[in-house]
Amino acid sequence: MGKEVWYITTPIYYPSDNLHVGHAYTTVAADALARYHRLLGEKVLFVTGTDEHGQKIERKASEAQKTPQAFVDPIVAFIQDPLWKRLGISYDDFIRTTQPRHERVVQEIFQRLLDKGDIYKGVYEGWYCLPDESYWTESKLVDGHCPDCGRPVERVRQESYFFRLSRYQAPLREYILSHPDFIQPVSRRNEMLNFIDAGLEDLSVSRTGIRWGIPVPSDPEHVIYVWFDALTNYLTASGYLQDTNRFETAWPPNVQLVGKEIVRFHTVIWPIMLMALDLPIPERVFGHGWLLIGQAKMGKSLGNAVDPIELLDRYGVDPVRYYLLREVPFGADGSYTEEALILRTNVDLANDLGNLLSRTTAMINRFLDGQVPTLNAGSDDRVLAGEAAQVYREFQEAMDQLLISDALTAIFRLVRRANKYIEEQKPWDLAKTGQTEKLANVLYGLWETLRIVSVLLTPFLLDTPDRIRQQLGLDAPVTNIKEAIFGYEPQGLGIRRGDALFPRIDKAGEAVSEESAPAPAVVEDNWVDIADFQKLEFRVGTVRAAEPVKGADRLLQLTVFDGVRERTIVSGIRQHYQPDDLVGKQVVLVANLKPAKLRGIVSEGMLLAGSQGDVLSVVTPLSPLPDGARVK
Ligand code: ME8
């Protein structure tokens, strides 16, 4: 027996509150990697779960006047279903640190290290950061606050058990240097080496005075430190001390995904625990970046957390998964915005991918009676075959390095190449001029590209690959990544055109129905000539008077001086401005708009204003300009 299972973990999350999009980010990424490895034909163990002990949960529960267990149970149930269920998280095991299987393992490990002398009893005097559940010495504090999160720390002085980190400082350093893949990305590796070189002090691994945790077996007044408890979850879930077969085939983890703020726990304390237990150390700990709202980390404590369930309700699971996996290069910090999610969905999924499918199936219907052509051996057109082969290589390289966003970028490059190929080959001309053999080859290439894309997208998206395959006339779901090789022979298959793959989403987050959707066209269709733009005359003017239009609760009547004369302009901004707000302000007007009668008043022009959803703002020059100045 040996290692034959590909083992991947996420952090186990604190069920102190509902989880947010930041937690979904790590978990969806781990899920995509797990699905990818299953498609490689590997056995996979994908573990996620919840970290339920500790003082923070104890306090929250008491605020809610519940026992800690009664407090966390519904939160954990919600994480499993609907949260992870709807996001399609294909975990093989969900570990809770309150499960008896885990408590046994934590106690056993603690006792072993105590027996071995790696844990000893002493007195702890120092500082504790409650939100991070981490200990700090005076010298590490920054202005008296936690050096990690900047929040206030609490003074602690008590009898405590200590874990002899200091004994392992040199071996850990040596291990990190001789295993360049252990800590990724490289920047975090350097950070950790610096941290270690500053000196490792023995770590307090027990607390008295709190009850919500796993007791030290030989001294139950002491509760085991929550991070010692939490890190052990990876051992418990692999079957350590319980299921030898499971453990020996799975250990050590191939990839442990964590957010960058907990890399230190996972690359200092954790490997030292394993060294002390004589166990192999994980292959890779990957510390990814943060999703930010503006400049700040999205998080529970800052009150800027975005609820993933709301996004799922609004956009559906595949756009949400796609956005999380594609938007930010894995490793770096990145801004989260809903606008970017909408843009990704509209541009990549609805426009590029959706159009390729709809154009390809429409042309096979029209020109070949819906019969999927087979590959003509005589064809020397290798354009799409070559691009597909290149993309497949890049995709695999990227996935092996956990560069998930790069893998998706490669796939969508293939999609865009195929769209461009349609423009180059002009199948409609080939049909018109009777070049049937060439036409069949071109349409085969497009069909085959879409089939390959459906294979490559399988780790990332849930039902989209099958929906593509359905329209292509394929019934079987993807089972192996090797299916992404160009040259499939579609014997006797027929196209089954269906709905648009992704409806476009308008700015308010509503799916735009097909009928009212602007033609999902290439961007160039929206371009205007400079000559067209110059036909419009924008000028600066000053509002001299403003009053409501009687009987129209949206309209204001404005008198605007345009540098030459006063004009009357009727504008639909009454719900956003009081008349007095506008008097004396400069505005930009469309000066050559044909006058029109509104509610019996002749309006001689129009004001520029921007709006989105419920907000509206009239456009004004940043610094004053002479009235009549042209805006262009
Ligand atoms: O730290 N951007 O749990 P936790 C990206 N229980 N990822 C984010 C994020 C953001 N804004 N916010 C959270 C704990 N995450 C411990 C872990 S493991 C043995 C114990 C993700 O509930 C990211 O993976 O605070 C981060 O490391 C984790 O959630 C923290 O979750």
XYZ file of C-alpha atoms and ligand atoms in Angstrom:
663
model
C 0.000 0.000 0.000
C 1.216 3.477 -0.708
C 0.007 6.904 -1.479
C -2.523 6.681 -4.291
C -5.110 9.300 -3.419
C -4.847 12.950 -4.433
C -5.677 14.770 -1.207
C -6.782 18.422 -1.148
C -8.024 20.530 1.747
C -9.525 23.949 2.427
C -9.260 25.712 5.764
C -12.001 24.674 8.134
C -14.098 27.785 8.641
C -15.313 29.342 11.893
C -19.085 28.965 12.099
C -19.277 32.154 14.117
C -21.462 33.676 11.411
C -22.717 32.728 7.986
C -19.911 32.366 5.488
C -19.346 34.946 2.764
C -17.975 35.159 -0.761
C -14.371 35.040 0.558
C -14.973 31.551 1.965
C -16.733 30.523 -1.220
C -13.671 31.679 -3.150
C -11.281 29.193 -1.515
C -13.804 26.406 -1.539
C -14.799 26.785 -5.196
C -11.109 26.845 -6.151
C -10.472 23.637 -4.202
C -13.532 22.111 -5.823
C -12.276 22.943 -9.318
C -8.916 21.336 -8.532
C -10.622 18.242 -7.075
C -12.822 17.895 -10.164
C -9.816 18.321 -12.420
C -7.927 15.539 -10.666
C -10.954 13.249 -10.856
C -10.997 13.902 -14.622
C -7.354 12.877 -14.735
C -8.585 9.522 -13.493
C -7.126 9.945 -10.004
C -8.777 8.981 -6.746
C -9.414 12.206 -4.890
C -10.002 13.050 -1.255
C -11.380 16.570 -0.986
C -11.995 17.746 2.562
C -13.560 20.881 3.937
C -15.326 21.543 7.232
C -15.800 23.750 10.259
C -13.603 24.891 13.139
C -16.082 24.990 15.980
C -14.155 25.426 19.226
C -12.452 28.419 20.762
C -13.116 31.497 22.759
C -14.569 33.529 19.925
C -17.376 31.032 19.314
C -17.884 30.650 23.043
C -18.433 34.399 23.391
C -20.703 34.663 20.391
C -22.840 31.810 21.682
C -23.167 33.385 25.086
C -24.199 36.677 23.487
C -26.882 34.737 21.649
C -27.788 33.007 24.935
C -27.168 29.594 23.498
C -24.783 26.774 24.255
C -21.867 26.823 21.811
C -23.053 23.608 20.203
C -26.606 24.870 19.775
C -25.172 28.080 18.375
C -22.981 26.462 15.698
C -25.239 23.582 14.636
C -27.642 25.569 12.456
C -24.788 27.594 10.946
C -22.933 24.411 10.018
C -26.093 22.842 8.602
C -26.584 25.924 6.445
C -23.000 25.770 5.172
C -23.532 22.201 4.000
C -26.937 22.833 2.522
C -27.813 25.157 0.886
C -24.432 26.910 0.669
C -21.972 24.245 -0.502
C -24.699 22.212 -2.135
C -25.805 25.043 -4.376
C -22.234 26.030 -5.183
C -21.618 22.428 -6.249
C -18.818 21.769 -3.752
C -18.001 18.106 -4.344
C -16.299 17.401 -1.016
C -15.685 13.796 -0.049
C -15.635 14.510 3.662
C -16.922 17.361 5.780
C -15.130 17.490 9.082
C -16.413 19.220 12.196
C -13.998 19.656 15.065
C -16.781 18.758 17.496
C -17.051 15.238 16.075
C -15.890 12.486 18.457
C -13.596 11.047 15.752
C -11.692 14.324 15.790
C -11.635 14.934 19.533
C -10.041 11.512 20.040
C -7.268 12.244 17.553
C -6.486 15.669 19.034
C -6.210 14.231 22.536
C -4.077 11.333 21.382
C -1.657 13.624 19.550
C -1.433 15.995 22.498
C -0.635 13.108 24.817
C 2.012 11.702 22.469
C 3.798 15.032 22.238
C 3.570 15.456 26.004
C 5.063 12.001 26.538
C 7.808 12.837 24.099
C 8.699 16.091 25.820
C 7.691 18.278 22.877
C 4.884 19.637 25.002
C 5.621 20.806 28.552
C 3.866 22.787 31.281
C 4.823 26.371 32.149
C 3.335 29.814 32.645
C 2.146 31.944 29.782
C 2.319 35.655 30.033
C 1.543 37.686 26.970
C -1.148 38.845 24.608
C -4.016 37.187 22.809
C -5.831 38.346 19.679
C -9.334 37.012 20.033
C -10.644 37.438 16.461
C -7.556 35.645 15.091
C -7.263 33.306 18.087
C -3.521 33.917 18.113
C -0.868 34.544 20.789
C 1.653 37.392 20.623
C 4.615 38.498 22.648
C 4.963 42.133 23.605
C 7.736 42.701 21.068
C 5.646 41.506 18.124
C 2.705 43.887 18.789
C 2.350 46.893 16.549
C 1.307 49.974 18.541
C -0.149 47.634 21.119
C -2.325 45.881 18.525
C -2.315 42.506 16.748
C 0.394 42.599 14.059
C -1.779 40.464 11.741
C -5.127 42.203 11.833
C -4.481 45.444 13.739
C -7.202 44.817 16.308
C -6.813 45.174 20.091
C -5.265 42.283 22.018
C -6.006 40.964 25.521
C -3.503 40.451 28.326
C -3.247 36.813 29.384
C -1.318 35.337 32.333
C -1.907 31.735 33.189
C -0.510 28.281 33.615
C -0.240 26.720 30.189
C 1.145 23.868 28.173
C 3.769 24.832 25.634
C 4.695 23.260 22.320
C 8.430 23.274 21.725
C 8.541 25.096 18.384
C 12.047 26.304 19.176
C 13.397 22.759 18.965
C 12.296 22.550 15.329
C 13.371 25.927 14.051
C 16.450 24.645 12.241
C 14.842 21.480 10.770
C 11.849 23.512 9.544
C 14.071 26.062 7.864
C 16.038 23.268 6.241
C 12.827 21.591 5.088
C 11.478 24.755 3.479
C 14.748 25.396 1.686
C 15.006 21.872 0.345
C 11.320 21.751 -0.724
C 10.797 24.796 -2.915
C 7.209 23.744 -3.712
C 6.085 23.504 -0.107
C 5.067 27.149 0.344
C 3.476 28.888 -2.623
C 3.456 31.455 -4.087
C 7.165 32.227 -3.684
C 6.513 35.607 -2.058
C 4.857 33.891 0.898
C 7.739 31.475 1.166
C 10.180 34.342 1.627
C 7.916 35.959 4.189
C 7.845 32.739 6.207
C 11.600 32.280 6.034
C 12.004 35.775 7.454
C 9.517 34.988 10.187
C 11.385 31.823 11.130
C 14.738 33.562 11.061
C 13.456 36.101 13.559
C 13.298 33.179 15.992
C 10.563 30.732 16.975
C 9.338 30.854 20.530
C 7.541 27.951 22.159
C 3.815 28.193 21.580
C 1.171 28.183 24.279
C -1.166 25.320 23.344
C -3.663 25.271 26.184
C -5.960 27.707 27.946
C -7.652 27.688 31.309
C -10.776 29.668 32.017
C -12.525 28.748 28.814
C -14.674 25.638 28.526
C -15.457 25.385 24.824
C -12.708 23.163 23.519
C -11.089 19.769 23.803
C -9.676 19.102 27.297
C -6.060 18.087 27.825
C -6.587 14.386 28.662
C -4.304 14.306 31.667
C -5.260 17.757 32.992
C -8.859 18.584 32.032
C -8.779 22.068 33.577
C -6.842 22.941 30.436
C -8.521 23.214 27.065
C -6.377 22.587 23.970
C -5.593 25.712 21.948
C -8.012 26.096 19.071
C -5.327 26.204 16.359
C -3.710 22.989 17.614
C -7.173 21.442 17.494
C -8.025 22.925 14.088
C -4.839 21.991 12.239
C -5.253 18.398 13.382
C -8.449 18.173 11.301
C -6.371 17.353 8.235
C -5.045 14.265 9.992
C -8.409 13.181 11.335
C -10.061 13.460 7.926
C -7.369 11.330 6.330
C -8.077 8.488 8.747
C -5.063 8.976 11.047
C -5.216 6.689 14.119
C -8.554 5.345 12.913
C -8.408 3.870 9.439
C -4.930 2.752 8.459
C -5.822 2.012 4.877
C -7.431 5.375 4.309
C -4.533 7.150 5.967
C -1.747 5.340 4.157
C -3.271 5.857 0.741
C -4.034 9.549 1.306
C -1.301 11.030 3.490
C 0.230 13.610 3.041
C -2.044 16.234 1.446
C -1.053 17.177 -2.093
C -2.493 20.668 -1.870
C -3.681 22.695 1.086
C -5.410 25.905 0.051
C -5.507 28.696 2.594
C -5.923 32.447 2.630
C -2.666 34.349 2.993
C -3.439 35.446 6.574
C -3.190 31.871 7.860
C -0.150 30.748 5.894
C 1.931 31.176 9.037
C -0.134 28.649 10.992
C 0.052 26.220 8.088
C 3.742 26.510 7.325
C 5.248 26.921 10.782
C 3.109 25.369 13.528
C 1.552 22.706 11.320
C 4.697 21.195 9.758
C 6.363 21.245 13.175
C 3.434 19.258 14.610
C 3.974 16.733 11.822
C 7.743 16.628 12.359
C 7.163 15.988 16.042
C 4.823 13.128 15.100
C 7.286 11.765 12.524
C 4.761 12.208 9.752
C 5.353 13.386 6.178
C 4.686 17.064 5.508
C 2.134 18.253 2.908
C 3.438 18.737 -0.617
C 2.086 22.223 -1.097
C 0.480 24.901 1.001
C -0.865 27.538 -1.346
C -1.691 30.902 0.239
C -4.068 32.714 -2.069
C -4.828 36.423 -1.921
C -7.843 38.231 -0.553
C -11.016 39.403 -2.179
C -11.227 43.073 -1.388
C -14.080 45.511 -1.190
C -12.416 48.732 -2.214
C -9.126 48.548 -0.336
C -10.349 46.406 2.544
C -10.482 42.652 2.946
C -13.982 41.281 2.667
C -14.745 39.887 6.091
C -17.201 39.306 8.860
C -15.614 41.807 11.196
C -15.675 44.730 8.767
C -19.325 44.266 7.924
C -18.612 44.284 4.174
C -19.262 40.601 3.594
C -21.202 39.622 0.484
C -23.686 36.784 0.855
C -23.032 34.063 -1.731
C -26.645 32.862 -1.574
C -27.817 36.235 -2.823
C -25.444 36.006 -5.767
C -26.613 32.485 -6.549
C -30.232 33.635 -6.501
C -29.479 36.539 -8.766
C -27.032 35.059 -11.266
C -27.088 31.268 -11.003
C -24.227 29.056 -10.008
C -22.074 28.926 -13.136
C -21.622 32.699 -13.563
C -20.686 32.943 -9.876
C -18.199 30.079 -10.068
C -16.783 31.414 -13.313
C -16.309 34.885 -11.894
C -14.611 33.657 -8.724
C -12.240 31.394 -10.609
C -11.493 33.652 -13.543
C -11.375 37.206 -12.280
C -8.367 37.294 -9.984
C -5.075 35.518 -10.738
C -4.922 32.854 -8.031
C -2.444 34.055 -5.428
C -2.957 37.797 -5.805
C -5.417 40.061 -4.004
C -8.275 41.282 -6.146
C -11.276 43.529 -5.930
C -14.682 42.003 -5.752
C -17.417 43.916 -7.575
C -20.768 42.819 -8.806
C -20.272 44.915 -11.953
C -17.252 42.792 -12.836
C -19.290 39.631 -12.298
C -21.932 40.933 -14.704
C -19.306 41.970 -17.229
C -17.608 38.563 -17.131
C -20.913 36.819 -17.620
C -21.959 39.035 -20.495
C -18.650 39.159 -22.305
C -17.160 35.704 -21.811
C -20.133 33.458 -21.207
C -23.058 35.086 -23.012
C -21.191 36.753 -25.832
C -18.079 34.754 -26.674
C -19.117 31.248 -25.660
C -22.880 31.601 -26.130
C -22.463 33.126 -29.576
C -20.002 30.512 -30.734
C -22.454 27.782 -29.810
C -25.437 29.508 -31.278
C -23.727 30.434 -34.549
C -22.168 27.004 -34.986
C -25.354 25.061 -34.353
C -27.361 27.472 -36.524
C -24.959 27.017 -39.447
C -24.889 23.227 -39.138
C -28.687 23.325 -39.169
C -28.922 25.647 -42.109
C -26.163 24.304 -44.320
C -26.002 20.627 -43.373
C -29.562 19.884 -42.296
C -28.421 19.615 -38.708
C -26.095 16.669 -39.409
C -22.731 17.008 -37.670
C -20.034 16.579 -40.343
C -17.177 14.154 -39.880
C -13.567 15.116 -40.212
C -12.390 15.033 -43.776
C -9.054 13.301 -43.869
C -7.937 15.334 -46.866
C -8.229 18.691 -45.088
C -5.011 20.537 -44.401
C -6.675 23.225 -42.299
C -5.048 22.876 -38.877
C -6.006 26.278 -37.493
C -8.425 25.163 -34.792
C -6.758 21.792 -34.231
C -3.461 23.568 -33.610
C -4.955 26.158 -31.296
C -6.866 23.489 -29.380
C -3.712 21.445 -28.841
C -1.810 24.500 -27.636
C -4.614 25.513 -25.277
C -4.855 21.996 -23.879
C -1.155 22.092 -22.995
C -1.413 25.512 -21.398
C -4.522 24.472 -19.504
C -2.763 21.448 -18.014
C 0.357 23.379 -17.105
C -1.690 26.071 -15.443
C -3.805 23.597 -13.470
C -0.752 21.714 -12.294
C 0.597 24.977 -10.909
C -2.797 25.869 -9.413
C -3.073 28.861 -11.763
C -6.790 28.394 -12.227
C -7.476 31.759 -13.759
C -4.759 31.186 -16.373
C -6.352 27.862 -17.289
C -9.665 29.622 -17.943
C -7.956 32.377 -19.884
C -6.487 29.758 -22.213
C -9.865 28.092 -22.751
C -11.522 31.380 -23.650
C -8.709 32.207 -26.030
C -9.732 29.099 -27.946
C -13.355 30.271 -27.916
C -12.374 33.665 -29.294
C -10.120 32.101 -31.900
C -13.054 30.020 -33.126
C -15.290 33.088 -33.369
C -12.628 34.811 -35.396
C -12.283 31.722 -37.577
C -15.960 32.062 -38.513
C -15.301 35.595 -39.714
C -12.246 34.465 -41.669
C -13.820 31.423 -43.300
C -17.260 32.932 -43.974
C -19.134 29.617 -44.118
C -22.135 31.427 -45.710
C -19.954 32.265 -48.719
C -18.677 28.698 -48.918
C -22.319 27.556 -49.003
C -23.245 30.105 -51.653
C -20.365 29.116 -53.909
C -20.941 25.403 -53.485
C -17.638 24.609 -51.704
C -19.319 21.845 -49.761
C -16.241 19.925 -48.694
C -14.526 22.984 -47.283
C -17.773 24.057 -45.646
C -18.063 20.697 -43.889
C -14.478 20.936 -42.660
C -14.955 24.412 -41.281
C -18.155 23.443 -39.482
C -16.543 20.291 -38.151
C -13.694 22.375 -36.729
C -16.139 24.672 -34.955
C -18.224 21.824 -33.607
C -15.113 20.008 -32.432
C -13.766 23.147 -30.743
C -16.992 23.480 -28.799
C -16.826 19.838 -27.780
C -13.268 20.360 -26.510
C -14.313 23.498 -24.662
C -17.097 21.509 -22.985
C -14.476 19.023 -21.750
C -12.058 21.666 -20.506
C -14.782 23.613 -18.700
C -15.933 20.562 -16.750
C -13.797 21.187 -13.630
C -15.065 24.745 -13.317
C -18.716 24.927 -14.280
C -21.567 22.679 -13.206
C -24.232 22.253 -15.856
C -22.826 24.386 -18.669
C -20.634 21.623 -20.170
C -23.629 19.287 -20.452
C -25.829 22.029 -21.843
C -23.243 22.671 -24.552
C -22.964 18.954 -25.295
C -26.714 18.572 -25.462
C -26.877 21.156 -28.253
C -23.928 19.549 -30.016
C -25.859 16.272 -30.091
C -23.689 14.548 -27.482
C -25.363 12.705 -24.627
C -22.582 11.336 -22.469
C -21.115 13.590 -19.807
C -17.369 14.191 -19.769
C -15.491 11.531 -17.814
C -11.846 12.113 -18.667
C -9.807 15.171 -19.508
C -8.167 13.310 -22.410
C -11.421 13.725 -24.293
C -10.141 17.234 -24.994
C -8.079 15.987 -27.918
C -8.993 17.173 -31.410
C -10.278 14.560 -33.843
C -13.431 13.049 -32.375
C -15.554 11.229 -34.975
C -19.178 12.261 -34.587
C -20.882 9.343 -36.352
C -24.500 10.141 -37.183
C -24.926 12.907 -34.635
C -27.547 15.604 -35.045
C -27.583 19.133 -33.669
C -30.240 19.946 -31.059
C -30.489 23.679 -30.859
C -31.676 25.006 -27.536
C -31.931 28.185 -25.523
C -29.169 30.744 -25.379
C -26.483 29.379 -23.068
C -26.419 32.473 -20.851
C -28.903 35.289 -20.994
C -27.185 38.638 -20.874
C -27.569 40.461 -17.586
C -28.439 44.125 -17.438
C -26.835 46.457 -14.930
C -29.459 45.938 -12.247
C -28.687 42.255 -12.208
C -31.747 41.176 -14.158
C -31.352 38.610 -16.887
C -32.371 40.273 -20.126
C -34.801 38.093 -22.008
C -33.793 37.016 -25.478
C -36.361 39.181 -27.222
C -35.333 42.425 -25.579
C -31.631 41.601 -25.484
C -29.479 43.736 -27.695
C -28.138 41.488 -30.442
C -25.148 39.833 -28.753
C -22.901 41.364 -31.291
C -19.223 41.986 -31.702
C -18.161 45.158 -29.952
C -17.467 46.908 -33.246
C -21.180 47.083 -33.913
C -21.489 49.810 -31.295
C -18.837 52.050 -32.725
C -19.666 55.415 -34.204
C -17.576 57.556 -36.464
C -16.039 60.707 -35.063
C -18.178 62.487 -37.654
C -21.308 61.076 -36.003
C -20.149 62.251 -32.605
C -19.403 65.730 -33.910
C -22.983 66.161 -35.018
C -23.930 66.476 -31.358
C -23.381 69.875 -29.795
C -22.728 69.742 -26.070
C -22.419 73.083 -24.283
C -21.927 74.314 -20.768
C -24.747 76.380 -19.302
C -25.807 77.757 -15.914
C -29.154 77.026 -14.325
C -30.806 80.361 -13.531
C -34.164 79.140 -12.326
C -35.902 75.855 -11.589
C -39.449 74.901 -10.710
C -41.596 71.774 -10.625
C -43.833 71.097 -13.605
C -47.427 71.025 -12.389
C -49.070 67.630 -12.533
C -45.840 65.788 -13.391
C -44.047 64.409 -10.353
C -40.878 63.561 -12.245
C -40.304 66.771 -14.168
C -38.517 70.018 -13.407
C -38.641 73.070 -15.656
C -35.243 74.738 -15.805
C -34.086 78.028 -17.207
C -30.542 77.579 -18.449
C -28.296 80.335 -19.782
C -26.217 78.961 -22.663
C -23.860 81.911 -23.124
C -26.134 83.575 -25.658
C -29.657 83.232 -24.410
C -31.837 81.603 -21.819
C -33.455 78.343 -22.776
C -36.252 76.405 -21.216
C -35.399 72.799 -20.549
C -37.718 70.194 -19.089
C -35.850 67.438 -17.311
C -36.969 64.214 -15.587
C -34.888 64.676 -12.457
C -37.404 65.946 -9.945
C -37.187 62.853 -7.761
C -33.476 63.428 -7.309
C -33.136 67.203 -6.899
C -34.909 70.041 -5.161
C -35.208 73.046 -7.506
C -32.917 75.080 -5.222
C -30.174 72.434 -5.441
C -29.689 73.307 -9.074
C -29.924 77.068 -9.288
C -26.474 78.571 -9.903
C -24.969 75.220 -10.953
C -23.299 74.611 -14.283
C -24.607 71.764 -16.402
C -23.859 70.187 -19.763
C -26.632 70.408 -22.316
C -27.238 68.872 -25.680
C -27.697 72.198 -27.448
C -28.803 71.061 -30.884
C -31.497 68.625 -29.869
C -34.700 69.298 -31.771
C -37.130 71.108 -29.420
C -39.953 68.924 -28.121
C -43.123 69.630 -26.206
C -43.369 68.038 -22.768
C -46.558 68.608 -20.770
C -47.328 71.592 -22.932
C -43.897 73.185 -22.399
C -41.400 73.451 -25.256
C -38.101 71.986 -24.064
C -35.106 73.360 -25.938
C -32.433 70.792 -25.256
C -31.500 68.187 -22.711
C -29.259 67.946 -19.621
C -26.674 65.198 -19.294
C -27.058 63.053 -16.208
C -25.669 59.660 -15.250
C -27.761 57.050 -13.516
C -27.680 53.505 -12.355
C -30.433 51.772 -10.453
C -31.840 54.346 -8.079
C -29.018 56.841 -8.166
C -28.835 59.746 -10.562
C -26.404 62.610 -10.822
C -26.399 65.588 -13.167
C -23.112 66.021 -15.022
C -21.221 69.215 -14.208
C -17.718 70.507 -15.138
C -15.067 69.834 -12.494
C -14.117 73.525 -12.478
C -16.211 76.448 -13.777
C -16.219 77.177 -17.531
C -17.623 80.174 -19.445
C -21.252 79.516 -20.292
C -21.497 78.358 -23.896
C -18.167 76.504 -23.826
C -18.304 73.519 -26.125
C -17.896 70.047 -24.562
C -16.328 67.452 -26.809
O -9.202 31.234 9.699
N -10.682 36.682 0.498
O -11.375 30.445 9.595
P -12.149 31.647 8.871
C -10.261 35.435 0.245
N -10.835 28.565 11.312
N -10.446 34.397 1.083
C -11.098 34.631 2.225
C -11.567 35.918 2.559
C -11.339 36.978 1.631
N -11.759 38.205 1.839
N -12.167 35.838 3.757
C -12.085 34.543 4.156
C -10.067 30.407 9.988
N -11.437 33.806 3.240
C -9.672 29.170 10.745
C -8.961 28.230 9.813
S -7.737 25.926 9.279
C -7.007 24.722 10.153
C -8.489 26.961 10.444
C -11.156 32.368 3.307
O -13.595 31.307 8.970
C -9.671 32.097 3.232
O -9.467 30.771 2.831
O -11.676 32.936 9.380
C -9.269 32.271 4.679
O -8.026 31.685 4.985
C -10.411 31.558 5.382
O -11.558 31.892 4.580
C -10.571 32.012 6.806
O -11.738 31.471 7.342
